[in-house]
Structures are given as structure tokens and as C-alpha cells.
Amino acid sequence: QVQFVESGGGLVQPGGSLTLSCTASGNIFSFYAMGWYRQTAGKQRELVTTITKGGSTSYVDSVKGRFTIYRDNAKNTMYLRMNSLKPEDTAVYYCNTAPLRGLAWGQGTQVTVSS
């Protein structure tokens, strides 16, 4: 069973930057398109950005131009570089396949944007 481990979250001021990391227990990034999701209390988990096996990326409008998804297949690691962070980016961030394929969620990493 593939396990995802997210890290890199924290408290940052508006306008700041963070880079999140996602590692997988198996060589999953070479086989599936992947995504970063986020969830705030009382809301459904939202797909924020995806990256295909070929490296094509997509972003929801709210993060376009600010977030960058990339991966290192050799390290079984995917990243999310977040610039110009806004309070509305505050959430727990998760990685998983995109579309979802029934793999278990990791524990996520909390990102809090606040002054």
C-alpha cells in the first residue's frame, strides 16, 4: 500500500513563501498524475494543482501565478512551491493521485498564513 508523507508547512506572514514536500513509499510518481489538495475546517477537500506523468501542470485560478508544482521521480518526491501567500491559502495540504485512485491519504501538512 502506497503511503504519502507531506511536510514543509508552517506559519507564514501574508506575502511569504513556503515549499511543501510529498514523499511516497512506492515509485508512484512515474505511473500516475499527481496533485496537491487542501482542506479547511468544514469544507470539502479541494484539488489545487496537478502534474501529469509528462510534466504538464494545471492550477485552480486562485493559485495561478503563485504556486508551482514539480516533482523528482528519482527521489519519489513531489513539491509545491507557494509564493505570495494569502490568508485564504490557510489549510491542511495533502498529496495524492489526480484523479483519485483510492489510495490512502497522508496526515497532511498545516499551512497557516497570518500576520
mmCIF file of C-alpha atoms in Angstrom, residues 28-90:
data_model
loop_
_atom_site.group_PDB
_atom_site.id
_atom_site.type_symbol
_atom_site.label_atom_id
_atom_site.label_comp_id
_atom_site.label_asym_id
_atom_site.label_seq_id
_atom_site.Cartn_x
_atom_site.Cartn_y
_atom_site.Cartn_z
ATOM 1 C CA ILE A 28 4.164 6.098 -7.864
ATOM 2 C CA PHE A 29 5.097 9.397 -9.464
ATOM 3 C CA SER A 30 6.313 7.666 -12.614
ATOM 4 C CA PHE A 31 2.979 5.945 -13.135
ATOM 5 C CA TYR A 32 0.259 8.390 -12.176
ATOM 6 C CA ALA A 33 -0.650 12.005 -12.483
ATOM 7 C CA MET A 34 -0.431 13.595 -9.056
ATOM 8 C CA GLY A 35 -1.999 16.504 -7.284
ATOM 9 C CA TRP A 36 -1.905 18.720 -4.251
ATOM 10 C CA TYR A 37 -5.172 19.087 -2.377
ATOM 11 C CA ARG A 38 -6.111 21.324 0.523
ATOM 12 C CA GLN A 39 -8.847 21.332 3.112
ATOM 13 C CA THR A 40 -10.103 23.825 5.646
ATOM 14 C CA ALA A 41 -12.381 23.062 8.563
ATOM 15 C CA GLY A 42 -15.950 22.454 7.479
ATOM 16 C CA LYS A 43 -15.146 22.398 3.779
ATOM 17 C CA GLN A 44 -14.550 19.695 1.230
ATOM 18 C CA ARG A 45 -11.042 18.845 0.163
ATOM 19 C CA GLU A 46 -10.089 20.918 -2.906
ATOM 20 C CA LEU A 47 -7.772 19.917 -5.722
ATOM 21 C CA VAL A 48 -5.366 22.826 -6.123
ATOM 22 C CA THR A 49 -2.859 21.704 -8.731
ATOM 23 C CA THR A 50 -1.906 18.655 -10.778
ATOM 24 C CA ILE A 51 1.104 17.352 -12.646
ATOM 25 C CA THR A 52 0.933 14.609 -15.261
ATOM 26 C CA LYS A 53 3.476 11.876 -15.895
ATOM 27 C CA GLY A 54 4.744 14.001 -18.762
ATOM 28 C CA GLY A 55 5.139 17.039 -16.560
ATOM 29 C CA SER A 56 2.151 19.070 -17.706
ATOM 30 C CA THR A 57 0.670 21.131 -14.907
ATOM 31 C CA SER A 58 -2.653 22.726 -14.094
ATOM 32 C CA TYR A 59 -3.774 25.099 -11.352
ATOM 33 C CA VAL A 60 -7.011 26.408 -9.967
ATOM 34 C CA ASP A 61 -7.479 30.081 -10.730
ATOM 35 C CA SER A 62 -6.961 31.146 -7.129
ATOM 36 C CA VAL A 63 -3.330 29.976 -7.094
ATOM 37 C CA LYS A 64 -2.264 30.561 -10.701
ATOM 38 C CA GLY A 65 0.924 32.554 -10.918
ATOM 39 C CA ARG A 66 1.682 31.987 -7.224
ATOM 40 C CA PHE A 67 2.028 28.209 -6.811
ATOM 41 C CA THR A 68 4.309 25.842 -8.728
ATOM 42 C CA ILE A 69 4.067 22.064 -8.663
ATOM 43 C CA TYR A 70 7.054 19.942 -9.614
ATOM 44 C CA ARG A 71 8.462 16.533 -8.843
ATOM 45 C CA ASP A 72 11.633 14.462 -8.709
ATOM 46 C CA ASN A 73 10.780 10.916 -9.756
ATOM 47 C CA ALA A 74 14.194 9.611 -8.739
ATOM 48 C CA LYS A 75 13.521 10.737 -5.169
ATOM 49 C CA ASN A 76 9.833 9.728 -5.194
ATOM 50 C CA THR A 77 9.117 13.269 -4.101
ATOM 51 C CA MET A 78 6.739 15.946 -5.276
ATOM 52 C CA TYR A 79 6.869 19.611 -4.281
ATOM 53 C CA LEU A 80 4.631 22.622 -4.098
ATOM 54 C CA ARG A 81 6.306 25.988 -4.118
ATOM 55 C CA MET A 82 3.907 28.619 -2.771
ATOM 56 C CA ASN A 83 4.698 32.312 -3.200
ATOM 57 C CA SER A 84 2.740 35.447 -2.327
ATOM 58 C CA LEU A 85 0.720 33.522 0.210
ATOM 59 C CA LYS A 86 -2.647 34.872 1.293
ATOM 60 C CA PRO A 87 -4.705 34.196 4.418
ATOM 61 C CA GLU A 88 -7.183 32.276 2.267
ATOM 62 C CA ASP A 89 -4.421 29.769 1.466
ATOM 63 C CA THR A 90 -4.581 28.624 5.080
#
